[in-house]
Short mmCIF file of C-alpha atoms and ligand atoms in Angstrom, two decimals:
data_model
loop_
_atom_site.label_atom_id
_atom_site.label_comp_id
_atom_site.label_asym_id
_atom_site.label_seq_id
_atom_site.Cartn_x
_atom_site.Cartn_y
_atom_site.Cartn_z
CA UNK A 1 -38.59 -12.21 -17.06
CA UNK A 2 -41.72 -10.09 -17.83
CA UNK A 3 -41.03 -7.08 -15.67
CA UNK A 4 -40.53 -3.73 -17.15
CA UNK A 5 -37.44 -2.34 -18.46
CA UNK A 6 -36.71 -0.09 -16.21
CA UNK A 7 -33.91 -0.66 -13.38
CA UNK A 8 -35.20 -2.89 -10.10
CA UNK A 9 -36.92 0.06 -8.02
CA UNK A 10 -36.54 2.80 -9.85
CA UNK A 11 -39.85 4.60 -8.90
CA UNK A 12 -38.92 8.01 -8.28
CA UNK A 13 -39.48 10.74 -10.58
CA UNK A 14 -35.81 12.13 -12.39
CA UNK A 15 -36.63 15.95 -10.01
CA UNK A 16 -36.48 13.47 -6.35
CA UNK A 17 -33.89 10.89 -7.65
CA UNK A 18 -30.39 10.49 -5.99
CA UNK A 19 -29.62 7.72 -8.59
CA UNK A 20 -30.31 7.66 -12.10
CA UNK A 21 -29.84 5.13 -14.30
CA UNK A 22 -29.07 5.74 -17.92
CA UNK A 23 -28.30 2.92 -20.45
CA UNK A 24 -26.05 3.48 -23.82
CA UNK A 25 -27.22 0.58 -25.98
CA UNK A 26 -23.74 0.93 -28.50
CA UNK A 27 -21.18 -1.45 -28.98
CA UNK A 28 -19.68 0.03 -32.13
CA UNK A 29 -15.71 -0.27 -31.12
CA UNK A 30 -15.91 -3.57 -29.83
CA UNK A 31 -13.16 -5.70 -31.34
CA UNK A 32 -13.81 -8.85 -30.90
CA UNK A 33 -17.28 -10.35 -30.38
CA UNK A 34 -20.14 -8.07 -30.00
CA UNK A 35 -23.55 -8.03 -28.15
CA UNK A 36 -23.07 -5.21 -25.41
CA UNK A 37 -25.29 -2.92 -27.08
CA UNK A 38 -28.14 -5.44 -25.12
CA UNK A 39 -26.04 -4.57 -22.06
CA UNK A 40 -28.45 -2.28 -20.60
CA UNK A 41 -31.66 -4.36 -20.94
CA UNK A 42 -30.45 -7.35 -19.66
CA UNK A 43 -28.90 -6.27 -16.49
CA UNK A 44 -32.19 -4.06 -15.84
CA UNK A 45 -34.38 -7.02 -16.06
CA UNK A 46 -31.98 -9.02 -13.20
CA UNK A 47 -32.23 -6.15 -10.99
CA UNK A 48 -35.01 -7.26 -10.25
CA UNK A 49 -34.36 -10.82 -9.26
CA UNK A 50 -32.92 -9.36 -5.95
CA UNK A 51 -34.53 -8.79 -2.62
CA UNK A 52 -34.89 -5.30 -1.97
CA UNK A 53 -33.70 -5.48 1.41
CA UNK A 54 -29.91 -5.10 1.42
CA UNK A 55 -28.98 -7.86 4.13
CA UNK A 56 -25.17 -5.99 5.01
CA UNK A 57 -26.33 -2.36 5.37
CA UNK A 58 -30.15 -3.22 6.34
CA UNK A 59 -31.48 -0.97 3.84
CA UNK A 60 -34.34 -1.41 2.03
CA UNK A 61 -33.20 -0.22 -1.58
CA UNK A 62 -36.88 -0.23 -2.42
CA UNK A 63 -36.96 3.23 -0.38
CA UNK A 64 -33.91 4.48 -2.44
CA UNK A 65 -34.49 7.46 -5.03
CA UNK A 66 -33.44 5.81 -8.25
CA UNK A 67 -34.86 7.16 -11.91
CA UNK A 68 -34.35 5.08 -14.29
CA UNK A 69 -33.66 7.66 -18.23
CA UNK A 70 -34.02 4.67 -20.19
CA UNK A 71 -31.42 4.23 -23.10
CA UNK A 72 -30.45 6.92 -24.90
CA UNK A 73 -30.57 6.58 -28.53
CA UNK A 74 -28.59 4.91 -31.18
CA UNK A 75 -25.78 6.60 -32.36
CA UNK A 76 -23.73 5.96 -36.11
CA UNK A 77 -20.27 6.92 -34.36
CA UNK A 78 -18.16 6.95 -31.13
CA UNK A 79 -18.03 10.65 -31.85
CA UNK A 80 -22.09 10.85 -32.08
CA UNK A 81 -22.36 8.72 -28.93
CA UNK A 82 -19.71 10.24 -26.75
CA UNK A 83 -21.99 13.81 -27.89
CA UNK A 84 -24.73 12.35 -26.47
CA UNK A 85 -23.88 10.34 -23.55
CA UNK A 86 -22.17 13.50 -22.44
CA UNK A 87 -25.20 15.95 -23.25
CA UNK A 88 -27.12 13.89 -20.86
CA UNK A 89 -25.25 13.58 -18.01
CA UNK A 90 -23.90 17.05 -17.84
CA UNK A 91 -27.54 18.79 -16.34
CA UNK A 92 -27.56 15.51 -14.45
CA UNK A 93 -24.17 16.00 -12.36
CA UNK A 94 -25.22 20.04 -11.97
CA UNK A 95 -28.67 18.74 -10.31
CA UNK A 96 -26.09 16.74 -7.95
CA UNK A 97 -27.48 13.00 -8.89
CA UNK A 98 -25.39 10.07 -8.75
CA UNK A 99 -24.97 8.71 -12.63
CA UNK A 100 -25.43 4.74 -12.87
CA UNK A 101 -24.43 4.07 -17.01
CA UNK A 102 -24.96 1.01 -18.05
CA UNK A 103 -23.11 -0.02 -21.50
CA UNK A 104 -22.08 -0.48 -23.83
CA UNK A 105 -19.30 -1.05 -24.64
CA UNK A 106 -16.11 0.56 -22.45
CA UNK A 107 -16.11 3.57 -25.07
CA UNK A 108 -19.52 4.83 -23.68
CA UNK A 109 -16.97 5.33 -20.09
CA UNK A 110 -14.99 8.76 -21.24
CA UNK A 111 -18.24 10.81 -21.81
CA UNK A 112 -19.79 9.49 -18.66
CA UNK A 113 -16.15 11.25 -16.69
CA UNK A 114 -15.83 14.23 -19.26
CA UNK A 115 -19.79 15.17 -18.42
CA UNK A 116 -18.31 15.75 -15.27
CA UNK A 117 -18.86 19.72 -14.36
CA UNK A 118 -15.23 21.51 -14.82
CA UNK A 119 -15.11 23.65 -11.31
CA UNK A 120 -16.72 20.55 -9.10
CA UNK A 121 -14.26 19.21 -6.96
CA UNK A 122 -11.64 16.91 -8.70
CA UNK A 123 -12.46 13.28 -9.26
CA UNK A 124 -10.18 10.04 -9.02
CA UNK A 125 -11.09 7.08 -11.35
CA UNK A 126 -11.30 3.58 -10.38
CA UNK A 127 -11.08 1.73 -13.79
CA UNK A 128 -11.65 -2.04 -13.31
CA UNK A 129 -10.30 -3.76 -16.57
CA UNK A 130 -8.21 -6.59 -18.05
CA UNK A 131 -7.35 -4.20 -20.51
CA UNK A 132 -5.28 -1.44 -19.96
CA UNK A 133 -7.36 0.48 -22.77
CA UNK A 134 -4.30 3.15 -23.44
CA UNK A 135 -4.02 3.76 -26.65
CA UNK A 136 -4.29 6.78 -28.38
CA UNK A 137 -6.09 5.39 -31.13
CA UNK A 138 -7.00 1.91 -32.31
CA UNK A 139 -8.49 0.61 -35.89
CA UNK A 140 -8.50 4.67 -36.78
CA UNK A 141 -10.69 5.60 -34.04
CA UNK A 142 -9.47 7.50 -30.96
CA UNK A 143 -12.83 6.71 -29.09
CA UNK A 144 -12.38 3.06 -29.64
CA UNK A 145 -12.87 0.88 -26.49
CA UNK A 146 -9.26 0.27 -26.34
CA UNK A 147 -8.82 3.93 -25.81
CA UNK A 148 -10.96 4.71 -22.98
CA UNK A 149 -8.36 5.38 -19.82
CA UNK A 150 -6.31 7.28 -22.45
CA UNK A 151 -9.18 10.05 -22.77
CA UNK A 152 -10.21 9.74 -19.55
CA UNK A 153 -6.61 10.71 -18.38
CA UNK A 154 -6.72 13.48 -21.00
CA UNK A 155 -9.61 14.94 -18.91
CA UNK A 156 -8.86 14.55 -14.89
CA UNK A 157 -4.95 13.82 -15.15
CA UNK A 158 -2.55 10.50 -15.47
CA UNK A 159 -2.51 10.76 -11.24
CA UNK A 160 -5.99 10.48 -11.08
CA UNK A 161 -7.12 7.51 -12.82
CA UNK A 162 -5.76 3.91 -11.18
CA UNK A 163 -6.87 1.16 -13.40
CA UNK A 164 -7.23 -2.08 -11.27
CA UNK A 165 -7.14 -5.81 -12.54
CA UNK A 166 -5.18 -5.25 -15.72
CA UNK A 167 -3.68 -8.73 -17.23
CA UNK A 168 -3.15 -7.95 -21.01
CA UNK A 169 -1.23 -5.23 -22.52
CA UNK A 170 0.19 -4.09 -25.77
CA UNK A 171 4.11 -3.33 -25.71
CA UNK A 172 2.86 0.25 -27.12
CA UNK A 173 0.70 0.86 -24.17
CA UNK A 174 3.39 0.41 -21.70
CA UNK A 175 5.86 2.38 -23.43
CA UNK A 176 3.23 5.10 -24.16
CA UNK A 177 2.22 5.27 -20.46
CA UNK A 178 6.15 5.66 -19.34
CA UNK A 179 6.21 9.07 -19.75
CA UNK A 180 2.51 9.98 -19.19
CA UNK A 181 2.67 7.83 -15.63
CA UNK A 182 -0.73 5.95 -15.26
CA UNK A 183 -0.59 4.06 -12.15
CA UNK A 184 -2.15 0.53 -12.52
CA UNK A 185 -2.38 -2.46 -10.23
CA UNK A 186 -2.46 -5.66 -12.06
CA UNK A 187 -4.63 -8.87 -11.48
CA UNK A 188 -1.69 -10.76 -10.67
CA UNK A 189 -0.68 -8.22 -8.11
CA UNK A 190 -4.40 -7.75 -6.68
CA UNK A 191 -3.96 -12.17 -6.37
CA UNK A 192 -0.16 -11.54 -4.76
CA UNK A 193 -0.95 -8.98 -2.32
CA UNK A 194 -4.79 -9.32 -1.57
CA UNK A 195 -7.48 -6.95 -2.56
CA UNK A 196 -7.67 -5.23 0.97
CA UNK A 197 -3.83 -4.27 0.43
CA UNK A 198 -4.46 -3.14 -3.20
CA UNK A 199 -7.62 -0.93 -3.36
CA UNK A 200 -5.67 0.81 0.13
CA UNK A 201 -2.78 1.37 -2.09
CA UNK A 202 -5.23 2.46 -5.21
CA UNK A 203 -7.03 4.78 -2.54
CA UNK A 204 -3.77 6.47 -1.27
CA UNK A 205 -2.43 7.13 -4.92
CA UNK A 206 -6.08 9.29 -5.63
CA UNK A 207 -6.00 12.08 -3.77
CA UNK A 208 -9.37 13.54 -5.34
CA UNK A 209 -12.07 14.85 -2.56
CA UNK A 210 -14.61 12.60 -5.14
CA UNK A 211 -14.58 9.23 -6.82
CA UNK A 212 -15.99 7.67 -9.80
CA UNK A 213 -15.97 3.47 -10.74
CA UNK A 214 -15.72 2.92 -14.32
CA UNK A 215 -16.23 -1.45 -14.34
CA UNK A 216 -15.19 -2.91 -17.37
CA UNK A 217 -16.83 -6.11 -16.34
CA UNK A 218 -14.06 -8.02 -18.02
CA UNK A 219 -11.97 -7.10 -14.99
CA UNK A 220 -13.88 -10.04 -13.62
CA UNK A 221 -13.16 -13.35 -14.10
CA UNK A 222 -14.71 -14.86 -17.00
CA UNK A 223 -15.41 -17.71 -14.64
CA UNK A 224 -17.78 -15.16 -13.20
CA UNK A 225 -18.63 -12.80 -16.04
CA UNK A 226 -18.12 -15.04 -19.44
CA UNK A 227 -20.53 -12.94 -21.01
CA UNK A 228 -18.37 -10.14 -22.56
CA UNK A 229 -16.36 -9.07 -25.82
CA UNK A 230 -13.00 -10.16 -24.77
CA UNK A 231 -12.38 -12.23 -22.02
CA UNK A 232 -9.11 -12.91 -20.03
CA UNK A 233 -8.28 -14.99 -17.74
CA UNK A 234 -6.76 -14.81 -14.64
CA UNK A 235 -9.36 -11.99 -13.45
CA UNK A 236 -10.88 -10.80 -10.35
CA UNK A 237 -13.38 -12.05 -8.08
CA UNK A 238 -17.02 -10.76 -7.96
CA UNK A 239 -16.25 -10.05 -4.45
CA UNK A 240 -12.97 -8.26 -4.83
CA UNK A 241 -14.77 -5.81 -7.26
CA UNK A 242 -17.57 -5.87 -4.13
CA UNK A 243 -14.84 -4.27 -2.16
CA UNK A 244 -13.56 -2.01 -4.50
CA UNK A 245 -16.78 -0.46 -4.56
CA UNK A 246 -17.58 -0.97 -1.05
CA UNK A 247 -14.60 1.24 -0.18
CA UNK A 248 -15.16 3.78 -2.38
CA UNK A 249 -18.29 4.48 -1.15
CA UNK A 250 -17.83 7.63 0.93
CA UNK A 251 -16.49 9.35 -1.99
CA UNK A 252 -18.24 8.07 -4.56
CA UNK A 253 -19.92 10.41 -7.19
CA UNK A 254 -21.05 7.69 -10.16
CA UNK A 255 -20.71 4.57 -11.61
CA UNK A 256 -20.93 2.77 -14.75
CA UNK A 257 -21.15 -1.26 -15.96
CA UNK A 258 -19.57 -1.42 -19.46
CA UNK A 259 -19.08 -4.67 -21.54
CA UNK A 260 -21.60 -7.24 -20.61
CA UNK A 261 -22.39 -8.75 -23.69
CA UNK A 262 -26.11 -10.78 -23.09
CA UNK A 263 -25.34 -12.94 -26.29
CA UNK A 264 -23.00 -14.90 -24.76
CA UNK A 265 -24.66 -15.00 -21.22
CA UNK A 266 -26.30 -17.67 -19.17
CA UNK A 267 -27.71 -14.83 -16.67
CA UNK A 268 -24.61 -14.85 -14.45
CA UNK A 269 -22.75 -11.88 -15.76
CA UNK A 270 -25.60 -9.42 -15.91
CA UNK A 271 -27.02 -10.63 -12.75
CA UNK A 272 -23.41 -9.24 -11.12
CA UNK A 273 -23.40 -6.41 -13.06
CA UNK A 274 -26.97 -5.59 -11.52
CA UNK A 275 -25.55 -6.37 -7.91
CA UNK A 276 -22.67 -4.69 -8.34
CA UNK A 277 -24.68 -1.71 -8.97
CA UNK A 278 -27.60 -2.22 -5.95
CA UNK A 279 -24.14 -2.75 -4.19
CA UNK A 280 -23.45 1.20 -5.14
CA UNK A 281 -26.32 2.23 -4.45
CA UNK A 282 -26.75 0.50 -0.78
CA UNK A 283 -23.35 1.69 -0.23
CA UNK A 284 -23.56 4.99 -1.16
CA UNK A 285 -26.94 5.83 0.90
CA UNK A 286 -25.24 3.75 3.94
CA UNK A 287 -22.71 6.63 3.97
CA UNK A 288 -24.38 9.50 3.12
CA UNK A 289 -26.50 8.57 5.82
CA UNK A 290 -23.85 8.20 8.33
CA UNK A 291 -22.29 11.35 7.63
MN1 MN B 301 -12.24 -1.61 -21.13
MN1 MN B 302 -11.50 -4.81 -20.98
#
């Protein structure tokens, strides 16, 4: 695992990049056990354990325009971080690149959508969690982790955001979100229904011309993805998440990979979080291509 810390290749320069990768090395509101401040580093270094060659949309990602920022630097607060997250991403949605954050943990999600230029067309969020993260403010901090759809609604709207794979909720949460109307599909109704059935229903709820994926890899399964601050059981599949970002594609306008927490890793949870986001990318230039 010698290779460079940069993401798998990310040769262009940041002026002829589509992609561009930035890492947010803080894990400041996690509540449980932390470690996704290494988030960043570890799933760059498994990017590269992948063939280039994309086997389902016979790309070759090496040929993809991907910059890779680096990690931006440590902040003292949520407040300091979501400042700086957002500072950096704003010039990078004006230049039209597609953002790729890599966390942190989930709180480093609300600057990555607020950067977002007011005036652009409107963006729909796909928030992949166990968590329904809605509350206003948790431990004394409204940018806490648990938090993060609840600001993210605050800046594109309740109808915009659909969080998928949600299996644990606080009684507060679902009695805050009865009058502010959050539509979320749980696990158990992603297992139920099928994921083909749900991310159709997820699509027709967001009727935004643009998307963006926020992954909480705890969405996943911790059979899968054991390496983050909170599992819960009873989660998605690497594949449905595949899907879910698969589908998206077309519309897609950034991504980020929050919550992998290295300390408790074998490899297996950052190498998905690196695939799902090669997935993106593949995905992504499959459809801009065919347009
Ligand atoms: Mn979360
Ligand atoms: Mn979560």
């Amino acid at each position: 695992m010698a290779r460079p810390t940069t993401f798998a290749d990310a040769s262009s320069s940041y002026d002829e990049a589509d992609f561009v990768v930035l890492g947010v090395p803080f894990d400041r509101t996690t509540s449980f056990r932390p470690g996704a401040r290494f988030g960043p580093d570890a799933i760059r270094q498994h990017s590269w354990n992948f063939e280039s060659f994309d086997l389902e949309t016979g790309l070759d990602l090496a040929e993809a325009k991907v910059h890779d920022l680096g990690n931006t630097d440590e902040f003292g607060s949520a407040e300091e971080m979501v400042r700086g997250v957002r500072d950096e991403l704003r010039p990078l949605y004006r230049a039209g690149k597609f953002p790729i954050v890599l966390g942190g943990d989930h709180a480093c999600a609300p600057p990555s959508v607020e950067a977002y230029p007011d005036g652009a067309p409107s963006l729909g969020i796909l928030y992949l969690d166990a968590h329904l993260d809605f509350r206003s403010s948790y431990l004394g901090d409204a940018r806490s982790h648990a938090c993060s759809s609840r600001r993210i609604v605050e800046k594109v709207g309740a109808r915009n955001v659909v969080v998928l794979g949600v299996r644990s909720v606080s009684r507060e949460e679902i009695d805050d979100n009865r009058s502010i109307g959050m539509p979320f599909v749980t696990a158990h109704e992603i297992a139920r229904d099928g994921i083909a059935a749900s991310v159709q229903r997820a699509l027709n709820m967001l009727k935004t011309e643009r998307l963006y994926v926020s992954l909480d890899i705890d969405a996943i399964d911790p059979a899968y993805a054991a390496a983050t601050g909170t599992p819960e059981p009873f989660g998605l599949t690497p594949r449905d998440v595949k899907y879910v970002i698969d589908q998206a594609a077309p519309r897609l306008v950034g991504l980020d990979i929050m919550e992998v927490s290295p300390p408790y890793d074998q490899g297996n949870t950052s190498a998905l979080a690196a695939r799902l986001a090669r997935e993106a990318i593949a995905r992504v230039l499959q459809s801009r291509r065919g347009r």
